[in-house]
Backbone as a printed PyTorch tensor [residue, N CA C, xyz], in Angstrom:
tensor([[[ -3.3180,  -1.8700,   2.3820],
         [ -2.4680,  -1.3030,   3.2550],
         [ -1.7020,  -0.0180,   2.5460]],

        [[ -1.3150,   0.8650,   3.4230],
         [ -0.5920,   2.2160,   3.0770],
         [  0.7180,   2.2180,   3.6030]],

        [[  1.6940,   2.6810,   2.9390],
         [  3.0500,   2.6210,   3.1640],
         [  3.5250,   4.0240,   2.8000]],

        [[  4.2690,   5.0300,   3.6570],
         [  4.6720,   6.2250,   3.1110],
         [  6.2020,   6.2950,   3.8180]],

        [[  7.0820,   6.5200,   3.0190],
         [  8.2730,   6.8540,   3.4070],
         [  8.5920,   8.0650,   3.0630]],

        [[  9.1580,   9.0140,   4.0460],
         [  9.2740,  10.4280,   4.0560],
         [ 10.7410,  10.7030,   3.9580]],

        [[ 11.6130,   9.7780,   3.4420],
         [ 13.1200,   9.9140,   3.4990],
         [ 13.1620,  11.1320,   2.3560]],

        [[ 13.6460,  12.2820,   2.6880],
         [ 14.0920,  13.0660,   1.4590],
         [ 14.8410,  12.8040,   0.3470]],

        [[ 15.4600,  11.7200,   0.4920],
         [ 16.4300,  11.3670,  -0.6930],
         [ 15.7940,  10.2510,  -1.5220]],

        [[ 14.6070,   9.4680,  -0.8220],
         [ 13.9740,   8.7270,  -1.6360],
         [ 12.4930,   8.4850,  -1.1310]],

        [[ 11.7450,   9.6240,  -1.2280],
         [ 10.2980,   9.5410,  -0.8280],
         [  9.4710,   8.6000,  -1.7200]],

        [[  8.7150,   7.6630,  -0.9520],
         [  8.2230,   6.7490,  -1.6960],
         [  6.6890,   6.4760,  -0.9440]],

        [[  5.6640,   6.0540,  -1.8380],
         [  4.3180,   5.8100,  -1.3150],
         [  3.9350,   4.5890,  -1.7430]],

        [[  3.2380,   3.6970,  -1.1740],
         [  2.6230,   2.5980,  -1.7670],
         [  1.2580,   2.3420,  -1.2160]],

        [[  0.2460,   2.0750,  -1.8690],
         [ -1.0890,   1.7340,  -1.4190],
         [ -1.5920,   0.3680,  -1.9960]],

        [[ -2.2660,  -0.3240,  -1.3980],
         [ -2.6070,  -1.6360,  -2.0350],
         [ -3.9020,  -2.1750,  -1.4430]],

        [[ -4.5000,  -3.1410,  -2.0100],
         [ -5.7390,  -3.5020,  -1.3780],
         [ -5.8540,  -5.1930,  -2.1700]],

        [[ -6.3110,  -6.1630,  -1.2320],
         [ -6.4580,  -7.3220,  -1.8840],
         [ -7.7910,  -7.9830,  -1.2340]],

        [[ -8.3920,  -9.0090,  -1.9460],
         [ -9.3540,  -9.5300,  -1.5060],
         [ -9.3570, -11.0780,  -1.8380]],

        [[-10.0240, -12.0360,  -1.0590],
         [-10.0100, -13.2520,  -1.3360],
         [-11.5740, -13.9450,  -1.3450]],

        [[-12.0060, -14.4880,  -2.5230],
         [-13.3340, -15.0230,  -2.2900],
         [-13.4090, -16.8110,  -2.3210]],

        [[-13.7910, -17.2940,  -1.2090],
         [-13.8830, -18.7010,  -1.0810],
         [-14.8280, -19.1940,  -2.2770]],

        [[-14.4640, -19.9010,  -3.0190],
         [-15.6220, -20.5130,  -3.9960],
         [-16.1260, -22.1060,  -3.5610]],

        [[-15.4800, -22.4880,  -2.3900],
         [-15.8430, -23.8920,  -1.8220],
         [-14.8730, -24.0450,  -0.6290]],

        [[-14.7010, -25.2940,  -0.3390],
         [-13.8650, -25.5690,   0.7520],
         [-12.2700, -25.6090,   0.3660]],

        [[-12.0490, -25.7120,  -1.1070],
         [-10.6790, -26.2040,  -1.3320],
         [-10.5540, -25.1630,  -2.4520]],

        [[-11.3500, -24.0700,  -2.8530],
         [-11.1310, -23.3780,  -4.0980],
         [-11.2280, -21.8100,  -3.7700]],

        [[-10.3620, -21.0830,  -4.2650],
         [-10.4220, -19.7060,  -4.0930],
         [-10.2700, -18.8520,  -5.1930]],

        [[-10.7270, -17.5810,  -5.4230],
         [-10.2080, -16.7350,  -6.3110],
         [ -9.6430, -15.3960,  -5.4060]],

        [[ -8.6050, -14.9090,  -5.9410],
         [ -8.2100, -13.7610,  -5.1380],
         [ -7.5540, -12.6460,  -6.1450]],

        [[ -7.5360, -11.5300,  -5.6230],
         [ -7.0050, -10.3980,  -6.4950],
         [ -6.3820,  -9.2140,  -5.6450]],

        [[ -5.2130,  -8.6530,  -6.2170],
         [ -4.7230,  -7.5740,  -5.4660],
         [ -4.4270,  -6.2750,  -6.3180]],

        [[ -4.4530,  -5.2870,  -5.9480],
         [ -4.4530,  -3.8860,  -6.8940],
         [ -3.4850,  -3.1210,  -6.0260]],

        [[ -2.1950,  -2.5550,  -6.7530],
         [ -1.2670,  -1.6470,  -6.0280],
         [ -0.9930,  -0.3810,  -6.7240]],

        [[ -0.5160,   0.4830,  -6.0910],
         [ -0.3910,   1.8580,  -6.5490],
         [  1.0580,   2.4100,  -5.8980]],

        [[  1.9040,   2.7900,  -6.5800],
         [  3.2010,   3.4760,  -5.8830],
         [  3.2710,   4.6000,  -6.6080]],

        [[  4.0320,   5.6010,  -5.8000],
         [  4.5350,   7.0510,  -6.2190],
         [  5.9240,   7.1110,  -5.5530]],

        [[  6.8350,   7.3490,  -6.3800],
         [  8.2240,   7.3720,  -6.0410],
         [  8.8640,   8.8490,  -6.6480]],

        [[ 10.0040,   9.1290,  -6.6800],
         [ 10.8440,  10.2420,  -7.3320],
         [ 11.7150,   9.6510,  -8.1860]],

        [[ 11.5830,  10.0470,  -9.4700],
         [ 12.6350,   9.7090, -10.6730],
         [ 13.9770,   9.9590, -10.2480]],

        [[ 14.8020,   8.9220, -10.2800],
         [ 16.1380,   8.9440,  -9.8350],
         [ 16.7990,   8.7910,  -8.3910]],

        [[ 15.6790,   8.6940,  -7.5650],
         [ 15.8440,   8.5180,  -6.2220],
         [ 16.4730,   7.2210,  -6.1330]],

        [[ 16.7880,   6.9260,  -4.6270],
         [ 17.2170,   5.6040,  -4.2400],
         [ 16.5200,   4.3710,  -4.8940]],

        [[ 14.9780,   4.5700,  -4.7990],
         [ 14.2520,   3.5950,  -5.2360],
         [ 13.6400,   3.7130,  -6.4580]],

        [[ 13.9400,   5.1110,  -7.0890],
         [ 13.2160,   5.3930,  -8.4300],
         [ 13.6100,   4.4390,  -9.5650]],

        [[ 12.7670,   3.8050, -10.2210],
         [ 13.1050,   2.8200, -11.1890],
         [ 13.4070,   3.6840, -12.6250]],

        [[ 14.5870,   4.4210, -12.3140],
         [ 14.8170,   5.4020, -13.5140],
         [ 15.4260,   4.8270, -14.6800]],

        [[ 15.9070,   3.4720, -14.8240],
         [ 16.2730,   2.9520, -16.0170],
         [ 15.1420,   2.6740, -16.9980]],

        [[ 13.7890,   2.6930, -16.5130],
         [ 12.7020,   2.3080, -17.3760],
         [ 11.6690,   3.3020, -17.6170]],

        [[ 11.7490,   4.1240, -16.4590],
         [ 10.3690,   5.1380, -16.4070],
         [ 10.5580,   6.2970, -17.1150]],

        [[  9.3070,   7.0960, -17.1990],
         [  9.0920,   8.2490, -17.8120],
         [  8.6210,   9.0870, -16.7640]],

        [[  9.2020,   9.8810, -15.9990],
         [  8.7100,  10.7690, -14.8150],
         [  7.5850,  11.7260, -15.2140]],

        [[  6.7110,  12.0120, -14.4690],
         [  5.8030,  13.2750, -14.8350],
         [  6.4630,  14.6200, -14.7590]],

        [[  6.0950,  15.7140, -14.9910],
         [  6.5320,  16.7660, -15.0100],
         [  7.0660,  17.5590, -13.8000]],

        [[  6.5150,  16.8160, -12.8150],
         [  7.0380,  17.2760, -11.3270],
         [  8.0250,  16.2650, -10.7000]],

        [[  8.7440,  15.3510, -11.7290],
         [  9.6620,  14.1570, -11.3930],
         [  9.2980,  13.1830, -10.7870]],

        [[  8.0020,  12.7800, -10.6660],
         [  7.3600,  11.8030,  -9.7420],
         [  7.0960,  10.4640, -10.6470]],

        [[  7.2740,   9.4780, -10.1460],
         [  6.8560,   8.1630, -10.9500],
         [  5.3720,   7.5550, -10.2520]],

        [[  4.3440,   7.4820, -11.1930],
         [  3.2870,   6.7830, -10.4120],
         [  3.1250,   5.6540, -11.4820]],

        [[  2.9530,   4.6550, -10.6560],
         [  2.4340,   3.3080, -11.4730],
         [  1.5560,   2.3920, -10.6000]],

        [[  0.9380,   1.6090, -11.3310],
         [ -0.0890,   0.5800, -10.7960],
         [  0.1490,  -0.7070, -11.3710]],

        [[ -0.2550,  -1.7450, -10.4710],
         [  0.0580,  -3.0960, -10.6210],
         [ -1.0900,  -3.9810, -10.1920]],

        [[ -1.7340,  -5.1420, -10.7120],
         [ -2.7800,  -5.7630, -10.2770],
         [ -2.3240,  -7.3860, -10.7410]],

        [[ -2.9850,  -8.1630,  -9.9120],
         [ -2.8060,  -9.4880,  -9.8780],
         [ -3.9200, -10.1950,  -9.3600]],

        [[ -4.3420, -11.3030, -10.3500],
         [ -5.4060, -12.1760,  -9.7610],
         [ -5.1810, -13.6800,  -9.9280]],

        [[ -5.5340, -14.6590,  -9.1160],
         [ -5.3500, -16.0310,  -8.9780],
         [ -6.3770, -16.7630,  -8.6210]],

        [[ -6.4090, -17.8750,  -9.3180],
         [ -7.4730, -18.9530,  -8.9380],
         [ -6.4650, -20.2920,  -8.4230]],

        [[ -7.0640, -20.6340,  -7.3880],
         [ -6.3620, -21.7020,  -6.6720],
         [ -7.2540, -22.9770,  -6.0310]],

        [[ -6.8320, -24.1770,  -6.4340],
         [ -7.5060, -25.4150,  -5.7790],
         [ -6.6110, -26.0760,  -4.9770]],

        [[ -6.6500, -26.4150,  -3.8760],
         [ -5.8570, -27.2950,  -2.9830],
         [ -6.6830, -28.5710,  -2.4610]],

        [[ -6.8710, -29.7180,  -2.8960],
         [ -7.3200, -30.7560,  -2.3480],
         [ -6.5970, -32.0070,  -1.9880]],

        [[ -6.9690, -33.0480,  -1.2300],
         [ -6.2940, -34.1000,  -0.9710],
         [ -5.0990, -34.9000,  -2.0010]],

        [[ -5.6070, -34.8000,  -3.1720],
         [ -4.5980, -35.3770,  -4.4060],
         [ -4.2650, -34.5720,  -5.1610]],

        [[ -4.7540, -33.3480,  -5.3800],
         [ -4.4740, -32.4710,  -6.4000],
         [ -4.4290, -30.9130,  -5.7850]],

        [[ -3.4860, -30.0510,  -6.4330],
         [ -3.4350, -28.4680,  -6.3880],
         [ -3.2300, -27.7450,  -7.5330]],

        [[ -3.8490, -26.8850,  -7.7430],
         [ -3.9030, -26.2350,  -8.9310],
         [ -3.8010, -24.4660,  -8.6120]],

        [[ -2.9320, -23.7580,  -9.2000],
         [ -2.9080, -22.4880,  -9.0430],
         [ -2.4830, -21.7540, -10.3270]],

        [[ -3.5590, -21.0110, -10.8410],
         [ -3.4260, -20.3880, -12.0750],
         [ -3.5380, -18.6430, -11.7450]],

        [[ -2.5940, -17.9480, -12.1780],
         [ -2.5700, -16.5530, -12.1010],
         [ -2.0770, -15.6320, -13.1620]],

        [[ -2.5510, -14.4730, -13.2660],
         [ -2.1070, -13.4200, -14.2310],
         [ -1.7840, -12.0720, -13.4980]],

        [[ -0.9460, -11.3490, -13.8680],
         [ -0.8300, -10.0020, -13.4370],
         [ -0.1490,  -9.0490, -14.4550]],

        [[ -0.4750,  -7.6700, -14.2320],
         [  0.2200,  -6.8450, -15.0590],
         [  0.5780,  -5.3990, -14.1650]],

        [[  1.7520,  -4.7450, -14.5320],
         [  2.0670,  -3.6570, -14.0270],
         [  2.3680,  -2.4080, -14.8620]],

        [[  2.3600,  -1.4260, -14.6480],
         [  2.5430,  -0.3740, -15.6080],
         [  4.0370,   0.0710, -15.4950]],

        [[  4.5860,   0.6240, -16.7090],
         [  6.0860,   0.7360, -16.7690],
         [  6.6120,   1.5830, -15.4360]],

        [[  5.8460,   2.4930, -14.8670],
         [  6.3050,   3.4370, -13.8060],
         [  5.9970,   2.6890, -12.3570]],

        [[  5.4690,   1.3760, -12.3480],
         [  5.4860,   0.7340, -11.1260],
         [  6.7450,   0.5520, -10.4180]],

        [[  6.7390,   0.9150,  -9.2020],
         [  8.1770,   0.8420,  -8.5730],
         [  8.0080,   0.4600,  -7.1010]],

        [[  7.8210,  -0.7420,  -6.9080],
         [  7.9230,  -1.4690,  -5.6240],
         [  9.1850,  -2.1670,  -5.4680]],

        [[ 10.1490,  -1.9670,  -4.8370],
         [ 11.3240,  -2.6440,  -4.5130],
         [ 11.2390,  -3.8720,  -3.9570]],

        [[ 10.1050,  -4.0590,  -2.9120],
         [  9.7320,  -5.3850,  -2.3960],
         [  9.0980,  -6.3550,  -3.0430]],

        [[  8.5880,  -5.8690,  -4.5880],
         [  7.7930,  -6.7110,  -5.2330],
         [  8.5300,  -7.4010,  -6.2470]],

        [[  8.0390,  -8.5220,  -6.4600],
         [  8.5920,  -9.4950,  -7.6910],
         [  8.1660,  -8.8970,  -8.9840]],

        [[  7.0470,  -8.1030,  -9.0780],
         [  6.6680,  -7.4560, -10.2780],
         [  7.7270,  -6.3620, -10.4410]],

        [[  8.3030,  -6.3380, -11.6570],
         [  9.0810,  -5.2850, -12.1060],
         [  8.1910,  -4.2950, -13.0800]],

        [[  8.4710,  -3.0090, -12.9700],
         [  7.4110,  -1.9580, -13.8920],
         [  7.3260,  -2.5530, -15.3930]],

        [[  6.1820,  -2.5170, -15.9170],
         [  5.9780,  -2.7230, -17.5330],
         [  6.0260,  -3.9030, -17.6040]],

        [[  5.4570,  -4.8450, -16.8470],
         [  5.3900,  -6.3230, -17.3390],
         [  4.0270,  -7.0300, -17.1530]],

        [[  3.8140,  -8.0420, -18.0400],
         [  2.5210,  -8.7860, -17.9570],
         [  3.1380, -10.0280, -17.4730]],

        [[  2.6930, -10.8150, -16.6430],
         [  3.1580, -12.1340, -16.2040],
         [  1.8620, -12.9270, -15.7940]],

        [[  2.1850, -14.2810, -16.3180],
         [  1.2840, -15.3470, -15.9140],
         [  1.7630, -16.5760, -15.6850]],

        [[  1.0680, -17.4620, -14.9220],
         [  1.6130, -18.8810, -14.8480],
         [  0.5160, -19.7980, -14.2340]],

        [[  0.8760, -21.1050, -14.2440],
         [ -0.0260, -22.1750, -13.8270],
         [  0.8490, -23.2220, -13.1930]],

        [[  0.4410, -23.6850, -12.2110],
         [  1.0080, -24.9790, -11.4550],
         [  0.1830, -25.8680, -11.1370]],

        [[  0.5120, -27.1800, -11.4660],
         [ -0.4650, -28.2520, -11.0990],
         [  0.2250, -29.3480, -10.4340]],

        [[ -0.3470, -30.1590,  -9.6420],
         [ -0.0060, -31.4470,  -9.0060],
         [ -0.8630, -32.4970,  -8.7580]],

        [[ -0.6170, -33.6700,  -9.0300],
         [ -1.5650, -34.5900,  -8.7730],
         [ -0.7020, -35.9040,  -7.9340]],

        [[ -1.3590, -36.3530,  -7.0480],
         [ -0.7140, -37.5460,  -6.2450],
         [ -1.5600, -38.6540,  -6.2740]],

        [[ -0.9500, -39.8080,  -6.2260],
         [ -1.6630, -41.0600,  -6.2000],
         [ -2.1000, -41.5020,  -4.5910]],

        [[ -1.2500, -40.7730,  -3.5790],
         [ -1.6620, -40.9890,  -2.2690],
         [ -2.2040, -39.6870,  -1.4590]],

        [[ -3.4630, -39.7550,  -1.3470],
         [ -4.1260, -38.5270,  -0.7750],
         [ -3.1990, -37.6390,   0.2510]],

        [[ -2.7790, -36.5080,   0.2720],
         [ -2.2280, -35.7330,   1.2000],
         [ -0.7630, -36.0320,   1.3780]],

        [[  0.0570, -36.9850,   0.3410],
         [  1.4260, -37.3030,   0.5900],
         [  1.9690, -37.0660,  -0.9230]],

        [[  2.3960, -35.8380,  -1.0540],
         [  3.0550, -35.5040,  -2.4890],
         [  4.3320, -36.3090,  -2.5730]],

        [[  4.8960, -36.5470,  -1.2570],
         [  6.2090, -37.2570,  -1.3360],
         [  6.2360, -38.8290,  -1.1360]],

        [[  5.0920, -39.4910,  -1.7330],
         [  5.0860, -41.0290,  -1.6320],
         [  4.0840, -41.3780,  -2.7910]],

        [[  4.3720, -42.4270,  -3.5740],
         [  3.6050, -43.0030,  -4.5820],
         [  4.0400, -42.2030,  -5.9130]],

        [[  3.0340, -42.0410,  -6.4980],
         [  3.3430, -41.3470,  -7.8870],
         [  2.7370, -40.0100,  -7.8670]],

        [[  3.3640, -38.9470,  -8.2490],
         [  3.1850, -37.5760,  -8.2210],
         [  3.4320, -36.9740,  -9.8290]],

        [[  2.4860, -36.5800, -10.3140],
         [  2.4940, -35.9330, -11.6460],
         [  2.3760, -34.3440, -11.5830]],

        [[  3.2240, -33.6170, -12.1370],
         [  3.3950, -32.3000, -11.9900],
         [  3.6070, -31.3810, -13.3450]],

        [[  2.9590, -30.1610, -13.3440],
         [  3.2530, -29.3710, -14.7280],
         [  3.3920, -27.9720, -14.1360]],

        [[  4.0530, -27.0620, -14.8160],
         [  4.0580, -25.7260, -14.5460],
         [  4.3530, -25.0760, -15.8510]],

        [[  3.6990, -23.8820, -16.0540],
         [  4.1510, -22.9100, -17.1840],
         [  4.1350, -21.4470, -16.7430]],

        [[  4.9860, -20.7290, -17.5650],
         [  5.1920, -19.3900, -17.1010],
         [  5.3770, -18.6120, -18.4310]],

        [[  4.7970, -17.2290, -18.4130],
         [  4.6090, -16.2440, -19.1800],
         [  5.0390, -14.9410, -18.8030]],

        [[  6.1500, -14.3560, -19.2190],
         [  6.6010, -13.1910, -18.7800],
         [  6.7660, -12.0930, -20.1230]],

        [[  6.2610, -10.9880, -20.2920],
         [  6.4010, -10.0650, -21.3410],
         [  6.8580,  -8.6010, -20.7740]],

        [[  8.0690,  -7.8720, -21.1790],
         [  8.2210,  -6.7450, -21.1600],
         [  7.1790,  -5.9570, -22.1190]],

        [[  6.3890,  -5.0260, -21.6700],
         [  5.4050,  -4.3430, -22.3670],
         [  6.2380,  -3.2750, -23.2070]],

        [[  7.3120,  -2.8840, -22.8000],
         [  7.9190,  -1.6930, -23.4120],
         [  8.7080,  -2.1190, -24.5100]],

        [[  9.3740,  -3.0290, -24.6080],
         [ 10.2280,  -3.5700, -25.7230],
         [  9.9170,  -4.8310, -26.6080]],

        [[  8.7860,  -5.5240, -25.8910],
         [  8.4540,  -6.7080, -26.3980],
         [  9.1420,  -8.2320, -26.1430]],

        [[ 10.2850,  -7.9770, -25.1920],
         [ 11.0560,  -9.0620, -24.7500],
         [ 10.0870, -10.0030, -24.0650]],

        [[ 10.2910, -11.3700, -24.3660],
         [  9.2390, -12.2530, -23.4860],
         [  9.9990, -13.6050, -23.1520]],

        [[  9.5010, -14.3150, -22.1650],
         [  9.8540, -15.6750, -21.9260],
         [  8.6730, -16.5810, -21.5860]],

        [[  8.8690, -17.5940, -22.2700],
         [  7.7410, -18.7640, -22.1100],
         [  8.6360, -19.7630, -21.6350]],

        [[  7.9780, -20.5390, -20.5630],
         [  8.6300, -21.7830, -20.0350],
         [  7.5020, -22.8440, -19.6640]],

        [[  7.7740, -23.9800, -20.0010],
         [  6.6600, -25.1430, -19.6120],
         [  7.5720, -26.1240, -19.2750]],

        [[  7.0420, -26.8870, -18.0870],
         [  7.7070, -27.9600, -17.4510],
         [  6.6820, -29.0540, -16.9420]],

        [[  6.8740, -30.5020, -17.4010],
         [  6.0970, -31.4040, -16.9620],
         [  7.0670, -32.7540, -16.5600]],

        [[  6.4250, -33.3240, -15.4640],
         [  7.2810, -34.4940, -15.1510],
         [  6.2230, -35.5190, -14.3270]],

        [[  6.9770, -36.7610, -13.9530],
         [  6.3710, -37.7960, -13.0870],
         [  7.3910, -38.0410, -12.2470]],

        [[  7.0720, -38.2970, -10.8320],
         [  7.7300, -38.8900,  -9.8380],
         [  7.2410, -40.0400,  -9.3260]],

        [[  8.1490, -40.9940,  -8.9670],
         [  7.8040, -42.3110,  -8.3190],
         [  8.6170, -42.2390,  -7.0250]],

        [[  7.9540, -42.5390,  -5.7110],
         [  8.6750, -42.4960,  -4.4680],
         [  8.0170, -43.6590,  -3.8770]],

        [[  8.7230, -45.0350,  -4.0600],
         [  8.2400, -46.0570,  -3.3360],
         [  8.5560, -46.0530,  -2.0800]],

        [[  9.7100, -45.3970,  -1.5070],
         [ 10.0540, -45.3610,  -0.0960],
         [ 10.7320, -43.9630,   0.2610]],

        [[ 10.7560, -43.7820,   1.5850],
         [ 11.1500, -42.3270,   2.0150],
         [ 12.4070, -42.0870,   1.5220]],

        [[ 13.3330, -43.0110,   1.3400],
         [ 14.6920, -42.3360,   0.8520],
         [ 15.1630, -42.7990,  -0.8190]],

        [[ 14.0330, -43.0600,  -1.3370],
         [ 14.1640, -43.1490,  -2.9900],
         [ 13.1530, -42.7020,  -3.6320]],

        [[ 13.8360, -41.8300,  -4.7960],
         [ 12.5070, -41.3550,  -5.5180],
         [ 13.2260, -41.4580,  -7.0890]],

        [[ 12.4010, -41.8060,  -8.1350],
         [ 12.7850, -41.8620,  -9.4100],
         [ 11.9410, -40.8530, -10.1440]],

        [[ 12.5630, -39.7640, -10.9820],
         [ 11.7420, -38.8640, -11.6170],
         [ 12.2310, -38.6890, -13.0680]],

        [[ 11.3150, -38.2510, -13.7720],
         [ 11.5290, -38.0280, -15.1920],
         [ 10.6920, -36.7620, -15.5450]],

        [[ 11.2590, -35.7370, -16.3710],
         [ 10.5400, -34.7120, -16.7630],
         [ 10.9570, -33.9590, -18.0410]],

        [[ 10.4900, -33.0730, -18.6350],
         [ 10.7370, -32.2100, -19.6920],
         [ 10.5330, -30.9530, -19.3530]],

        [[ 11.5120, -30.0150, -19.8700],
         [ 11.4210, -28.5250, -19.6840],
         [ 11.7870, -27.8480, -20.9210]],

        [[ 10.7630, -26.8700, -21.4380],
         [ 10.8700, -26.2250, -22.5840],
         [ 11.0130, -24.7000, -21.9620]],

        [[ 11.8650, -23.8590, -22.8320],
         [ 12.1830, -22.5680, -22.5970],
         [ 12.3110, -21.7710, -23.9590]],

        [[ 11.4860, -20.9030, -24.3220],
         [ 11.5820, -19.9290, -25.3910],
         [ 11.7160, -18.4640, -24.9830]],

        [[ 12.7270, -17.8890, -25.2860],
         [ 13.0600, -16.4140, -24.9730],
         [ 13.1130, -15.6450, -26.1860]],

        [[ 12.5780, -14.1360, -26.2020],
         [ 12.5130, -13.4500, -27.2420],
         [ 13.2680, -12.1360, -26.6640]],

        [[ 14.4880, -11.5090, -27.0780],
         [ 15.0350, -10.5150, -26.8050],
         [ 14.3570,  -9.1650, -27.0080]],

        [[ 13.5270,  -8.9220, -27.5440],
         [ 12.8810,  -7.7230, -27.8580],
         [ 13.6150,  -6.7410, -28.7860]],

        [[ 13.2890,  -5.3570, -28.7140],
         [ 13.9600,  -4.3600, -29.4140],
         [ 14.8800,  -3.6430, -28.8790]],

        [[ 15.3600,  -3.9530, -27.4920],
         [ 16.4020,  -3.0090, -26.8060],
         [ 17.7790,  -3.2860, -27.1660]],

        [[ 18.7270,  -2.4200, -26.5760],
         [ 20.2140,  -2.8210, -26.9340],
         [ 20.4390,  -4.0570, -25.9110]],

        [[ 21.7550,  -4.4430, -26.0100],
         [ 22.0940,  -5.5030, -25.1120],
         [ 22.0710,  -4.9390, -23.8260]],

        [[ 21.5690,  -6.1000, -22.8290],
         [ 21.3080,  -5.6440, -21.5260],
         [ 20.1110,  -5.0660, -21.1980]],

        [[ 19.2380,  -4.5220, -22.0920],
         [ 18.2630,  -3.8130, -21.4560],
         [ 16.8710,  -4.7230, -22.2220]],

        [[ 17.1760,  -5.9710, -22.2670],
         [ 15.8200,  -6.5390, -22.4720],
         [ 15.2410,  -7.4490, -21.3200]],

        [[ 14.4730,  -8.4490, -21.3660],
         [ 13.8100,  -8.8990, -20.2040],
         [ 14.8070,  -9.1360, -19.0860]],

        [[ 14.5170,  -8.9660, -17.9890],
         [ 15.4010,  -9.1880, -16.8910],
         [ 14.5570,  -9.7130, -15.7640]],

        [[ 14.8640, -10.5660, -14.8570],
         [ 14.1760, -10.8820, -13.5790],
         [ 14.9110, -10.4130, -12.3640]],

        [[ 14.0610,  -9.8060, -11.4160],
         [ 14.9560,  -9.4890, -10.3370],
         [ 15.6470, -10.4300,  -9.6330]],

        [[ 16.8570, -10.1010,  -8.8670],
         [ 17.6380, -11.1720,  -8.1300],
         [ 16.6940, -11.6380,  -7.0900]],

        [[ 17.1180, -12.9010,  -6.9300],
         [ 16.2970, -13.9020,  -6.0530],
         [ 14.9930, -14.6330,  -6.4190]],

        [[ 14.9410, -14.2180,  -7.7090],
         [ 13.8260, -15.1230,  -8.5120],
         [ 14.0690, -16.0710,  -9.3280]],

        [[ 15.3280, -16.6690,  -9.2430],
         [ 16.1380, -17.5170, -10.0830],
         [ 15.5620, -18.8800,  -9.8210]],

        [[ 15.0390, -19.6510, -10.6660],
         [ 14.4170, -21.0570, -10.5970],
         [ 15.5810, -22.0960, -11.4420]],

        [[ 15.2330, -23.4520, -11.2930],
         [ 15.9850, -24.3680, -11.8320],
         [ 15.9210, -24.0510, -13.4160]],

        [[ 16.8810, -24.4630, -14.0220],
         [ 17.1070, -24.3740, -15.4660],
         [ 17.3420, -23.0550, -15.8800]],

        [[ 17.8230, -21.9930, -14.7850],
         [ 17.8590, -20.6700, -15.3970],
         [ 16.5670, -19.7830, -15.7130]],

        [[ 15.4570, -20.4000, -15.4630],
         [ 14.2030, -19.6340, -15.6310],
         [ 14.1200, -18.6530, -14.2830]],

        [[ 13.7180, -17.6620, -14.8720],
         [ 13.0270, -16.6340, -13.8220],
         [ 11.6470, -16.7270, -13.5390]],

        [[ 11.0180, -17.2780, -12.5750],
         [  9.7350, -17.4510, -12.4040],
         [  9.0880, -17.2040, -11.0330]],

        [[  7.9030, -16.8290, -11.1300],
         [  7.3320, -16.4020,  -9.8630],
         [  6.5330, -17.7040,  -9.1060]],

        [[  6.4430, -17.6910,  -7.8860],
         [  5.4160, -18.7010,  -7.1470],
         [  4.4690, -17.9940,  -6.5930]],

        [[  3.5640, -18.6620,  -6.0450],
         [  2.2510, -18.2270,  -5.5420],
         [  2.4570, -17.4100,  -4.3060]],

        [[  3.5470, -17.7510,  -3.7930],
         [  3.8510, -16.6580,  -2.3020],
         [  4.5150, -15.4470,  -2.8420]],

        [[  4.7830, -15.2410,  -3.8530],
         [  5.3100, -13.8470,  -4.5570],
         [  4.4320, -12.9040,  -4.8320]],

        [[  4.2370, -11.7740,  -4.1690],
         [  2.9750, -10.9560,  -4.5730],
         [  3.6000,  -9.5980,  -5.0370]],

        [[  2.5990,  -8.7470,  -5.5610],
         [  2.8990,  -7.4940,  -5.8640],
         [  2.8660,  -6.6460,  -4.5740]]])
């Protein structure tokens, strides 16, 4: 896809391509590559992080790859993506200058019914700001038993580790608005793309 906004106060260009390879009935591998061009200091310009070129433009790149499996009793999604510091897509969950990876897994005892019987789940996330070294690692695992439609028993554990990086207060790792998850973790789901 190609997007070109010719607003003189905030010119913006985005081009991206994606592809999916089916590895079987329930398994896929997909990838996406995106490029942006905007003006430093404009309405969309990522001016707090970026280094403009001599002509005042920001040119950035991002990519993402994922491997997924969706079966009757199990699902798995593993992904990794990176964006250059000057990547500037305000509609993206990828902030410029980041490396992000994650894995989600779910196993159920009743085929096709994650909301009945036993469910085991796990999730992990890694986000690193490549400019200042700030990072966040999160891992969660749990088990849920649902004997009836209106009763569920659940136990789990969540671990979070954050490193502030080398920047001043307020300039470390941040996650865009709207990506908040339980326990204060900023994480991306499989529906959020670059």
